[in-house]
Short mmCIF file of C-alpha atoms in Angstrom, two decimals:
data_model
loop_
_atom_site.label_atom_id
_atom_site.label_comp_id
_atom_site.label_asym_id
_atom_site.label_seq_id
_atom_site.Cartn_x
_atom_site.Cartn_y
_atom_site.Cartn_z
CA MET A 1 -12.54 -8.56 -8.12
CA LYS A 2 -14.43 -5.62 -6.65
CA ILE A 3 -12.72 -2.24 -7.06
CA THR A 4 -13.43 -0.06 -4.04
CA LYS A 5 -10.96 2.78 -4.53
CA THR A 6 -9.27 4.31 -7.57
CA LEU A 7 -6.64 7.04 -7.80
CA GLN A 8 -5.03 8.39 -10.93
CA VAL A 9 -1.34 9.15 -10.47
CA ILE A 10 1.58 10.08 -12.72
CA ASP A 11 4.90 8.30 -12.22
CA TYR A 12 8.08 10.23 -12.99
CA HIS A 13 11.71 9.86 -12.00
CA ALA A 14 14.77 12.10 -11.73
CA THR A 15 17.97 10.25 -12.67
CA GLY A 16 16.36 7.01 -11.55
CA GLU A 17 14.82 8.17 -8.27
CA PRO A 18 11.02 7.73 -8.48
CA MET A 19 8.38 10.37 -7.80
CA ARG A 20 4.69 9.47 -7.85
CA ILE A 21 2.48 12.53 -8.35
CA TYR A 22 -1.15 12.67 -7.29
CA PRO A 23 -2.13 15.52 -9.63
CA THR A 24 -5.62 16.15 -8.23
CA VAL A 25 -5.42 19.16 -5.90
CA VAL A 26 -6.32 18.00 -2.39
CA ARG A 27 -8.06 20.59 -0.20
CA VAL A 28 -5.99 20.20 2.94
CA PRO A 29 -7.05 22.41 5.88
CA GLY A 30 -4.61 25.10 6.98
CA THR A 31 -3.60 28.67 6.18
CA THR A 32 0.11 27.84 5.88
CA MET A 33 1.89 24.91 4.29
CA MET A 34 3.15 23.93 7.73
CA ASP A 35 -0.48 23.76 8.87
CA LYS A 36 -1.23 21.51 5.90
CA TYR A 37 1.86 19.40 6.64
CA ASP A 38 0.80 18.89 10.26
CA TYR A 39 -2.72 17.98 9.15
CA ALA A 40 -1.42 15.51 6.57
CA CYS A 41 0.81 13.81 9.15
CA GLN A 42 -2.19 13.33 11.43
CA HIS A 43 -5.02 12.65 8.98
CA LEU A 44 -3.76 11.72 5.50
CA ASP A 45 -1.51 8.79 6.30
CA ASP A 46 -3.99 6.36 4.73
CA LEU A 47 -3.69 8.22 1.42
CA ARG A 48 0.11 8.20 1.67
CA CYS A 49 0.20 4.48 2.41
CA PHE A 50 -2.27 3.70 -0.38
CA MET A 51 0.08 5.26 -2.94
CA ALA A 52 3.44 4.26 -1.44
CA HIS A 53 3.00 0.76 -0.06
CA GLU A 54 2.79 -2.51 -1.95
CA PRO A 55 1.06 -3.74 -4.04
CA ARG A 56 0.76 -0.30 -5.67
CA GLY A 57 4.06 1.08 -4.40
CA HIS A 58 7.44 -0.29 -3.38
CA SER A 59 10.19 0.25 -0.82
CA ALA A 60 12.05 2.89 -2.85
CA ILE A 61 9.10 5.01 -3.92
CA MET A 62 8.62 8.68 -3.13
CA GLY A 63 5.63 10.77 -4.06
CA CYS A 64 3.71 13.98 -3.53
CA ILE A 65 0.25 15.38 -3.01
CA LEU A 66 -0.67 18.72 -4.58
CA THR A 67 -2.58 21.27 -2.50
CA GLU A 68 -3.83 24.79 -2.95
CA PRO A 69 -0.95 27.33 -2.81
CA VAL A 70 -0.54 29.70 0.12
CA ASN A 71 1.91 32.23 -1.36
CA GLU A 72 1.36 34.75 -4.13
CA GLY A 73 2.64 33.54 -7.48
CA SER A 74 2.84 29.87 -6.53
CA LEU A 75 1.34 27.32 -8.91
CA PHE A 76 0.40 24.92 -6.12
CA GLY A 77 1.41 23.61 -2.72
CA VAL A 78 3.24 20.29 -2.35
CA LEU A 79 3.37 17.67 0.38
CA PHE A 80 6.10 15.13 -0.36
CA PHE A 81 6.10 11.65 1.13
CA ASP A 82 7.99 8.36 1.17
CA THR A 83 7.09 4.91 2.47
CA THR A 84 7.30 5.96 6.12
CA ILE A 85 6.48 9.66 6.53
CA PHE A 86 5.51 12.95 4.91
CA ASN A 87 8.59 15.02 4.00
CA ALA A 88 8.94 18.78 4.40
CA ALA A 89 11.14 19.06 1.29
CA CYS A 90 12.49 17.02 -1.61
CA GLY A 91 15.09 18.13 -4.14
CA HIS A 92 14.63 15.54 -6.89
CA GLY A 93 10.86 15.78 -6.39
CA SER A 94 11.00 19.52 -7.03
CA ILE A 95 12.89 18.88 -10.27
CA VAL A 96 10.24 16.34 -11.28
CA LEU A 97 7.36 18.71 -10.51
CA ALA A 98 8.85 21.54 -12.54
CA THR A 99 9.33 19.17 -15.47
CA ALA A 100 5.84 17.73 -15.09
CA ALA A 101 4.32 21.22 -14.98
CA VAL A 102 5.62 21.81 -18.51
CA GLU A 103 5.01 18.32 -19.91
CA GLN A 104 1.54 17.91 -18.42
CA GLY A 105 0.37 21.35 -19.54
CA TRP A 106 -0.04 22.85 -16.05
CA VAL A 107 1.86 25.90 -17.32
CA THR A 108 2.31 27.40 -20.77
CA PRO A 109 6.07 27.38 -21.36
CA VAL A 110 8.14 29.57 -23.62
CA GLU A 111 11.31 28.59 -25.42
CA GLY A 112 14.27 29.11 -23.14
CA GLU A 113 13.99 29.86 -19.43
CA ASN A 114 10.75 29.40 -17.48
CA SER A 115 10.24 30.18 -13.79
CA ILE A 116 7.85 28.10 -11.68
CA LEU A 117 7.04 28.72 -8.02
CA PHE A 118 5.41 26.31 -5.60
CA ASP A 119 4.99 26.05 -1.85
CA ILE A 120 6.35 23.41 0.51
CA PRO A 121 6.10 23.30 4.33
CA VAL A 122 9.40 25.14 4.83
CA GLY A 123 8.97 27.87 2.23
CA GLN A 124 8.45 28.82 -1.39
CA ILE A 125 10.53 26.98 -3.99
CA GLU A 126 11.69 28.58 -7.24
CA MET A 127 12.34 26.23 -10.13
CA LYS A 128 13.65 27.13 -13.54
CA THR A 129 13.08 24.91 -16.54
CA TYR A 130 14.85 25.35 -19.85
CA VAL A 131 12.77 24.40 -22.87
CA GLU A 132 14.01 23.62 -26.38
CA ASN A 133 11.53 22.72 -29.12
CA GLY A 134 8.84 22.23 -26.49
CA GLU A 135 10.92 19.79 -24.41
CA VAL A 136 12.46 20.34 -20.99
CA VAL A 137 16.23 19.94 -21.39
CA LYS A 138 17.38 21.23 -18.00
CA ALA A 139 15.93 22.09 -14.60
CA VAL A 140 17.46 24.29 -11.91
CA TYR A 141 16.37 23.85 -8.30
CA ARG A 142 16.66 26.76 -5.89
CA GLY A 143 16.01 25.38 -2.45
CA VAL A 144 15.07 27.04 0.80
CA PRO A 145 17.98 28.56 2.75
CA SER A 146 20.30 25.85 4.07
CA PHE A 147 22.58 26.03 7.09
CA VAL A 148 24.87 24.00 9.31
CA HIS A 149 22.95 22.96 12.43
CA GLU A 150 25.87 21.36 14.30
CA ARG A 151 29.40 20.46 13.32
CA ASP A 152 31.78 17.68 14.41
CA VAL A 153 29.20 15.72 16.39
CA PRO A 154 30.81 12.60 17.95
CA VAL A 155 28.85 9.36 17.59
CA GLU A 156 29.84 5.85 18.63
CA THR A 157 29.04 3.21 16.01
CA SER A 158 29.72 -0.49 15.54
CA SER A 159 32.45 0.57 13.09
CA GLY A 160 34.07 2.79 15.72
CA PRO A 161 33.75 6.45 16.72
CA VAL A 162 32.92 8.97 14.00
CA LYS A 163 32.40 12.69 13.71
CA LEU A 164 29.58 14.01 11.59
CA ASP A 165 27.89 17.26 10.68
CA ILE A 166 24.16 17.98 10.84
CA ALA A 167 22.76 20.36 8.24
CA PHE A 168 19.36 21.69 7.24
CA GLY A 169 18.12 22.12 3.69
CA GLY A 170 14.36 21.73 4.08
CA VAL A 171 14.91 18.73 6.37
CA PHE A 172 17.77 17.64 8.62
CA PHE A 173 20.39 15.12 7.52
CA ALA A 174 23.60 13.85 9.09
CA ILE A 175 26.62 14.15 6.80
CA ILE A 176 29.62 11.85 7.16
CA ASP A 177 32.93 11.73 5.31
CA THR A 178 33.45 8.05 4.45
CA ALA A 179 37.23 8.48 4.78
CA GLN A 180 36.66 7.96 8.51
CA PHE A 181 35.72 4.33 7.79
CA GLY A 182 38.16 3.65 4.99
CA LEU A 183 35.18 2.66 2.86
CA GLU A 184 35.14 2.51 -0.91
CA PRO A 185 31.52 2.78 -2.10
CA PRO A 186 29.37 1.07 -2.82
CA ASP A 187 29.23 -0.66 0.53
CA ARG A 188 25.49 -0.56 0.91
CA ALA A 189 25.28 -3.06 3.76
CA THR A 190 27.65 -1.02 5.91
CA PHE A 191 25.89 2.23 5.04
CA LEU A 192 22.50 0.77 5.97
CA ARG A 193 23.79 -0.47 9.30
CA LEU A 194 25.45 2.83 10.14
CA TYR A 195 22.38 4.80 9.03
CA ALA A 196 20.18 2.92 11.51
CA GLU A 197 22.68 3.35 14.36
CA ILE A 198 23.33 7.03 13.71
CA LYS A 199 19.70 8.03 13.22
CA ALA A 200 18.63 6.27 16.43
CA LYS A 201 21.35 7.96 18.49
CA LEU A 202 20.84 11.45 17.07
CA ASP A 203 17.05 11.31 17.33
CA ALA A 204 17.36 10.19 20.96
CA THR A 205 19.11 13.46 21.85
CA GLY A 206 16.02 15.51 20.99
CA THR A 207 18.24 18.41 19.93
CA VAL A 208 17.73 18.28 16.16
CA VAL A 209 14.78 20.67 15.87
CA LEU A 210 14.04 23.62 13.58
CA ALA A 211 13.76 26.54 16.00
CA ASP A 212 10.75 28.29 14.46
CA GLN A 213 9.02 25.13 13.21
CA PRO A 214 9.21 22.44 15.93
CA SER A 215 7.28 20.01 13.71
CA ILE A 216 10.50 19.72 11.68
CA ARG A 217 12.67 17.60 13.94
CA ASP A 218 15.06 14.63 13.94
CA ILE A 219 17.17 13.61 10.96
CA ASP A 220 15.49 12.35 7.81
CA GLY A 221 18.57 10.37 6.84
CA VAL A 222 22.33 10.17 6.46
CA HIS A 223 24.51 11.33 3.57
CA PHE A 224 27.72 9.32 3.20
CA ILE A 225 30.09 11.64 1.35
CA THR A 226 33.12 10.36 -0.55
CA MET A 227 35.39 13.08 -1.89
CA MET A 228 36.68 12.66 -5.46
CA ASP A 229 39.23 14.24 -7.76
CA LYS A 230 37.61 15.41 -10.98
CA PRO A 231 39.42 17.54 -13.60
CA GLY A 232 37.75 20.93 -13.98
CA PHE A 233 36.05 20.83 -10.59
CA LYS A 234 37.44 22.40 -7.42
CA LEU A 235 35.13 20.25 -5.34
CA ALA A 236 33.60 16.90 -6.30
CA TRP A 237 32.02 14.25 -4.16
CA ARG A 238 29.86 11.17 -4.29
CA ALA A 239 26.74 11.09 -2.11
CA ASP A 240 25.27 7.79 -0.95
CA SER A 241 22.12 9.06 0.74
CA ILE A 242 19.99 6.79 2.88
CA PHE A 243 16.59 7.76 4.25
CA SER A 244 13.08 6.43 4.83
CA GLY A 245 14.03 3.54 7.05
CA GLY A 246 16.81 2.33 4.76
CA THR A 247 16.23 3.52 1.19
CA LEU A 248 19.30 4.35 -0.88
CA ASP A 249 18.65 7.37 -3.09
CA ARG A 250 19.26 6.53 -6.74
CA SER A 251 19.70 10.18 -7.69
CA PRO A 252 22.52 12.46 -6.48
CA CYS A 253 19.90 13.69 -3.94
CA GLY A 254 18.93 17.34 -4.03
CA ARG A 255 18.71 17.46 -0.25
CA ALA A 256 22.27 16.15 0.07
CA LEU A 257 23.40 18.83 -2.33
CA VAL A 258 21.93 21.80 -0.47
CA GLN A 259 22.97 20.38 2.91
CA HIS A 260 26.57 19.51 2.07
CA TRP A 261 27.11 22.79 0.26
CA PRO A 262 27.06 25.08 3.35
CA ILE A 263 29.43 22.68 5.10
CA SER A 264 31.90 22.72 2.21
CA THR A 265 31.80 26.52 1.96
CA THR A 266 32.19 27.14 5.70
CA ARG A 267 35.13 24.74 5.74
CA ALA A 268 36.68 26.79 2.90
CA LEU A 269 36.61 23.80 0.58
CA SER A 270 34.74 25.81 -2.02
CA ASP A 271 33.41 29.31 -2.76
CA ARG A 272 30.73 31.10 -4.77
CA THR A 273 32.50 30.76 -8.10
CA SER A 274 33.87 27.22 -7.79
CA GLN A 275 32.79 24.57 -10.26
CA SER A 276 31.48 21.70 -8.15
CA MET A 277 29.61 18.45 -8.68
CA GLN A 278 27.79 15.80 -6.70
CA LYS A 279 27.57 12.29 -8.10
CA ALA A 280 25.18 9.44 -7.28
CA HIS A 281 26.00 5.74 -7.16
CA LEU A 282 24.27 5.43 -10.56
CA ALA A 283 26.80 7.96 -11.96
CA SER A 284 24.26 10.77 -12.50
CA ILE A 285 25.40 14.27 -11.53
CA PHE A 286 23.95 17.42 -9.94
CA ASN A 287 25.91 20.69 -10.09
CA PRO A 288 25.53 23.15 -7.17
CA LYS A 289 25.93 26.91 -7.15
CA LEU A 290 25.80 29.20 -4.12
CA SER A 291 23.12 31.81 -4.77
CA ARG A 292 23.52 34.00 -1.68
#
């Protein structure tokens, strides 16, 4: 067999959700990360497909390309991707990168709290890692500002009419309370069907666009939220998040966390001091906190 192309990557995961890192800094043209994102979408799709598609990748894989930083203090720039597109943000991927920065020796950590900055297309991300005996034991993700784009949007589906919210947290997602369907997760087949229907109808409206960055448009996926009662938590929910043409996130999904949080606070379900949790279908947990 003749080998014509070789890339060295590092495979990580966050609570089961994969993240393939291409650690070689790619010199992507552009003075801003949005410039680099637009260039990657137009010219680096072959590289994305090479790492994400079979036989090297698989349907559930996500990954990232490292670039030169554009903001002062940032360690590097990051372009996330999945099997279908480049992504403007990724919560679990940010957790992975902060952990990898310590474990791979990209930074020199101290015992206790460490701050790591890196750039993504929609802003600068601050990560904190907590190190004990040289090992990362916890990571805290501080995302870009999130907001509610539109609330109580009516959509007709094959399971009947529903109302959903659209929120931004680096990318746009639709957020649906599964109580409308009477569903008890996991009902993956129903979620996949509804994801495809909802995404097609919302994207067809052409109204889901980030005002100052029109390259960020349409919904990346759908979060199916199931509220739970958990002792010690004012607000607890399960997130079944589907994106990338039908991939079910194995982690609690960092994007779901930062997107559902402004909805829960504006609906007075929670507040700055509430203890809250978001659970994945694999039973792993992320804990949110409103920073400002």
